[in-house]
Amino acid sequence: MTDAGRLALVSVSAEPLDLAAHEAAVTDRRAGAVVSFQGVVRDHDHGRAVTGLEYEGHPSAEQVLREVAAEVAADPAVYGVAVSHRLGVLAIGEVALVAAVSTAHRAAAFAACARLVDEAKARLPIWKRQVFADGTEEWVNCP
């Protein structure tokens, strides 16, 4: 049994996100797999053209993200966890979420990264305003 994985990098920020930095942060000599994910702003949602997004976060967002990351890192198969979410106005093609996980084997890394992303999306107090091509807008994940 190994020690719990380390939280290599966790942030909620208006700064652009760097996938390579997240991958490098989870590097471990024991790791045979590093799986990463980028959530990228797309130009459509539910059949409607999207021109941009804005993310707003509650002051507790980074702490919640840290808790999610710690839960994933507690898996003895996980060596390192890095995850960040962007705030502010984002254009089509910009990165909104980055996650990376290292483990000894690929199946565990894929599963851990999927869990990290799914839990972050489900629990983060971050709200998204979508701006549509027709000039309308919609807030998503708002209480």
mmCIF file of C-alpha atoms in Angstrom:
data_model
loop_
_atom_site.group_PDB
_atom_site.id
_atom_site.type_symbol
_atom_site.label_atom_id
_atom_site.label_comp_id
_atom_site.label_asym_id
_atom_site.label_seq_id
_atom_site.Cartn_x
_atom_site.Cartn_y
_atom_site.Cartn_z
ATOM 1 C CA MET A 1 0.000 0.000 0.000
ATOM 2 C CA THR A 2 1.281 3.452 -0.858
ATOM 3 C CA ASP A 3 0.861 6.750 0.918
ATOM 4 C CA ALA A 4 -1.986 8.986 -0.184
ATOM 5 C CA GLY A 5 -1.255 11.069 -3.249
ATOM 6 C CA ARG A 6 -0.143 14.640 -2.971
ATOM 7 C CA LEU A 7 -2.128 17.702 -3.919
ATOM 8 C CA ALA A 8 0.353 19.067 -6.397
ATOM 9 C CA LEU A 9 -1.604 22.071 -7.633
ATOM 10 C CA VAL A 10 -5.111 23.322 -6.852
ATOM 11 C CA SER A 11 -6.390 26.761 -7.859
ATOM 12 C CA VAL A 12 -9.375 28.872 -8.820
ATOM 13 C CA SER A 13 -8.156 31.900 -10.726
ATOM 14 C CA ALA A 14 -8.791 34.407 -13.487
ATOM 15 C CA GLU A 15 -5.379 33.537 -14.952
ATOM 16 C CA PRO A 16 -5.137 31.292 -18.050
ATOM 17 C CA LEU A 17 -4.649 27.618 -17.201
ATOM 18 C CA ASP A 18 -1.600 25.611 -18.263
ATOM 19 C CA LEU A 19 -2.134 21.906 -18.948
ATOM 20 C CA ALA A 20 1.603 21.160 -19.141
ATOM 21 C CA ALA A 21 2.169 22.719 -15.706
ATOM 22 C CA HIS A 22 -0.553 20.510 -14.219
ATOM 23 C CA GLU A 23 0.916 17.396 -15.823
ATOM 24 C CA ALA A 24 4.408 18.298 -14.596
ATOM 25 C CA ALA A 25 3.061 18.920 -11.086
ATOM 26 C CA VAL A 26 1.832 15.317 -10.749
ATOM 27 C CA THR A 27 5.039 13.748 -12.056
ATOM 28 C CA ASP A 28 6.202 10.906 -9.854
ATOM 29 C CA ARG A 29 8.932 8.284 -10.384
ATOM 30 C CA ARG A 30 6.436 5.535 -9.526
ATOM 31 C CA ALA A 31 3.882 6.713 -12.070
ATOM 32 C CA GLY A 32 3.403 4.773 -15.264
ATOM 33 C CA ALA A 33 0.417 6.906 -16.208
ATOM 34 C CA VAL A 34 -0.459 10.577 -16.188
ATOM 35 C CA VAL A 35 -3.962 11.326 -17.402
ATOM 36 C CA SER A 36 -5.065 14.896 -17.986
ATOM 37 C CA PHE A 37 -8.213 16.714 -19.041
ATOM 38 C CA GLN A 38 -8.976 20.168 -20.396
ATOM 39 C CA GLY A 39 -12.500 21.569 -20.344
ATOM 40 C CA VAL A 40 -12.574 23.944 -23.312
ATOM 41 C CA VAL A 41 -15.211 26.575 -24.095
ATOM 42 C CA ARG A 42 -17.163 25.313 -27.104
ATOM 43 C CA ASP A 43 -19.238 27.268 -29.594
ATOM 44 C CA HIS A 44 -22.559 25.508 -28.909
ATOM 45 C CA ASP A 45 -24.776 24.176 -26.132
ATOM 46 C CA HIS A 46 -27.968 22.183 -26.591
ATOM 47 C CA GLY A 47 -28.224 23.167 -30.248
ATOM 48 C CA ARG A 48 -27.650 26.894 -29.664
ATOM 49 C CA ALA A 49 -24.632 28.861 -30.866
ATOM 50 C CA VAL A 50 -22.493 30.192 -27.982
ATOM 51 C CA THR A 51 -20.239 33.230 -28.405
ATOM 52 C CA GLY A 52 -18.586 33.207 -24.963
ATOM 53 C CA LEU A 53 -18.829 32.358 -21.284
ATOM 54 C CA GLU A 54 -18.303 34.032 -17.962
ATOM 55 C CA TYR A 55 -17.541 32.115 -14.775
ATOM 56 C CA GLU A 56 -18.210 33.532 -11.313
ATOM 57 C CA GLY A 57 -17.107 31.740 -8.191
ATOM 58 C CA HIS A 58 -18.107 31.841 -4.567
ATOM 59 C CA PRO A 59 -15.234 32.774 -2.208
ATOM 60 C CA SER A 60 -15.235 29.140 -0.991
ATOM 61 C CA ALA A 61 -14.677 27.712 -4.499
ATOM 62 C CA GLU A 62 -10.959 27.048 -4.090
ATOM 63 C CA GLN A 63 -11.482 25.355 -0.718
ATOM 64 C CA VAL A 64 -14.205 23.130 -2.197
ATOM 65 C CA LEU A 65 -11.915 22.263 -5.119
ATOM 66 C CA ARG A 66 -9.124 21.453 -2.637
ATOM 67 C CA GLU A 67 -11.506 19.112 -0.749
ATOM 68 C CA VAL A 68 -12.494 17.330 -3.968
ATOM 69 C CA ALA A 69 -8.836 16.959 -4.957
ATOM 70 C CA ALA A 70 -7.936 15.650 -1.484
ATOM 71 C CA GLU A 71 -10.641 12.986 -1.722
ATOM 72 C CA VAL A 72 -9.209 11.769 -5.040
ATOM 73 C CA ALA A 73 -5.651 11.967 -3.694
ATOM 74 C CA ALA A 74 -6.659 9.804 -0.708
ATOM 75 C CA ASP A 75 -6.922 6.796 -3.042
ATOM 76 C CA PRO A 76 -3.777 4.736 -2.422
ATOM 77 C CA ALA A 77 -3.406 4.177 -6.177
ATOM 78 C CA VAL A 78 -3.091 7.929 -6.809
ATOM 79 C CA TYR A 79 0.350 9.572 -6.621
ATOM 80 C CA GLY A 80 -0.482 13.162 -7.565
ATOM 81 C CA VAL A 81 -3.490 15.379 -8.248
ATOM 82 C CA ALA A 82 -3.608 18.788 -9.897
ATOM 83 C CA VAL A 83 -6.777 20.680 -10.785
ATOM 84 C CA SER A 84 -7.691 24.293 -11.540
ATOM 85 C CA HIS A 85 -10.799 26.173 -12.632
ATOM 86 C CA ARG A 86 -10.809 29.502 -14.389
ATOM 87 C CA LEU A 87 -12.981 32.490 -13.495
ATOM 88 C CA GLY A 88 -13.929 35.499 -15.582
ATOM 89 C CA VAL A 89 -14.852 36.015 -19.222
ATOM 90 C CA LEU A 90 -13.645 33.272 -21.566
ATOM 91 C CA ALA A 91 -13.759 33.133 -25.345
ATOM 92 C CA ILE A 92 -14.474 30.107 -27.490
ATOM 93 C CA GLY A 93 -11.464 27.781 -27.358
ATOM 94 C CA GLU A 94 -10.156 28.968 -23.984
ATOM 95 C CA VAL A 95 -9.592 26.456 -21.198
ATOM 96 C CA ALA A 96 -11.993 26.596 -18.237
ATOM 97 C CA LEU A 97 -10.911 23.510 -16.281
ATOM 98 C CA VAL A 98 -7.664 21.531 -16.151
ATOM 99 C CA ALA A 99 -7.077 18.303 -14.252
ATOM 100 C CA ALA A 100 -4.173 15.844 -14.085
ATOM 101 C CA VAL A 101 -3.663 12.666 -12.091
ATOM 102 C CA SER A 102 -0.747 10.241 -11.846
ATOM 103 C CA THR A 103 -0.911 6.551 -10.910
ATOM 104 C CA ALA A 104 1.062 3.400 -11.600
ATOM 105 C CA HIS A 105 -1.325 2.179 -14.317
ATOM 106 C CA ARG A 106 -3.553 3.789 -16.962
ATOM 107 C CA ALA A 107 -6.912 2.349 -15.855
ATOM 108 C CA ALA A 108 -6.533 3.812 -12.366
ATOM 109 C CA ALA A 109 -5.375 7.149 -13.808
ATOM 110 C CA PHE A 110 -8.338 7.402 -16.187
ATOM 111 C CA ALA A 111 -10.766 6.525 -13.391
ATOM 112 C CA ALA A 112 -9.227 8.979 -10.932
ATOM 113 C CA CYS A 113 -9.149 11.827 -13.437
ATOM 114 C CA ALA A 114 -12.776 11.188 -14.422
ATOM 115 C CA ARG A 115 -13.787 11.195 -10.757
ATOM 116 C CA LEU A 116 -11.852 14.414 -10.155
ATOM 117 C CA VAL A 117 -13.548 16.215 -13.047
ATOM 118 C CA ASP A 118 -17.034 14.846 -12.299
ATOM 119 C CA GLU A 119 -16.862 15.745 -8.600
ATOM 120 C CA ALA A 120 -15.472 19.206 -9.341
ATOM 121 C CA LYS A 121 -18.288 19.884 -11.811
ATOM 122 C CA ALA A 122 -20.900 18.610 -9.340
ATOM 123 C CA ARG A 123 -19.683 20.397 -6.209
ATOM 124 C CA LEU A 124 -17.875 23.589 -7.149
ATOM 125 C CA PRO A 125 -19.759 26.789 -6.316
ATOM 126 C CA ILE A 126 -18.896 28.271 -9.708
ATOM 127 C CA TRP A 127 -21.612 29.596 -11.983
ATOM 128 C CA LYS A 128 -21.487 29.927 -15.737
ATOM 129 C CA ARG A 129 -23.135 32.637 -17.834
ATOM 130 C CA GLN A 130 -23.452 31.577 -21.454
ATOM 131 C CA VAL A 131 -23.861 34.246 -24.111
ATOM 132 C CA PHE A 132 -25.649 33.030 -27.228
ATOM 133 C CA ALA A 133 -25.260 34.223 -30.807
ATOM 134 C CA ASP A 134 -28.819 35.621 -30.789
ATOM 135 C CA GLY A 135 -27.880 38.016 -27.957
ATOM 136 C CA THR A 136 -29.627 36.112 -25.177
ATOM 137 C CA GLU A 137 -27.838 34.697 -22.166
ATOM 138 C CA GLU A 138 -28.346 31.963 -19.591
ATOM 139 C CA TRP A 139 -26.868 31.290 -16.160
ATOM 140 C CA VAL A 140 -26.038 27.626 -15.498
ATOM 141 C CA ASN A 141 -25.499 25.880 -12.131
ATOM 142 C CA CYS A 142 -26.915 28.840 -10.198
ATOM 143 C CA PRO A 143 -28.689 28.308 -6.882
#
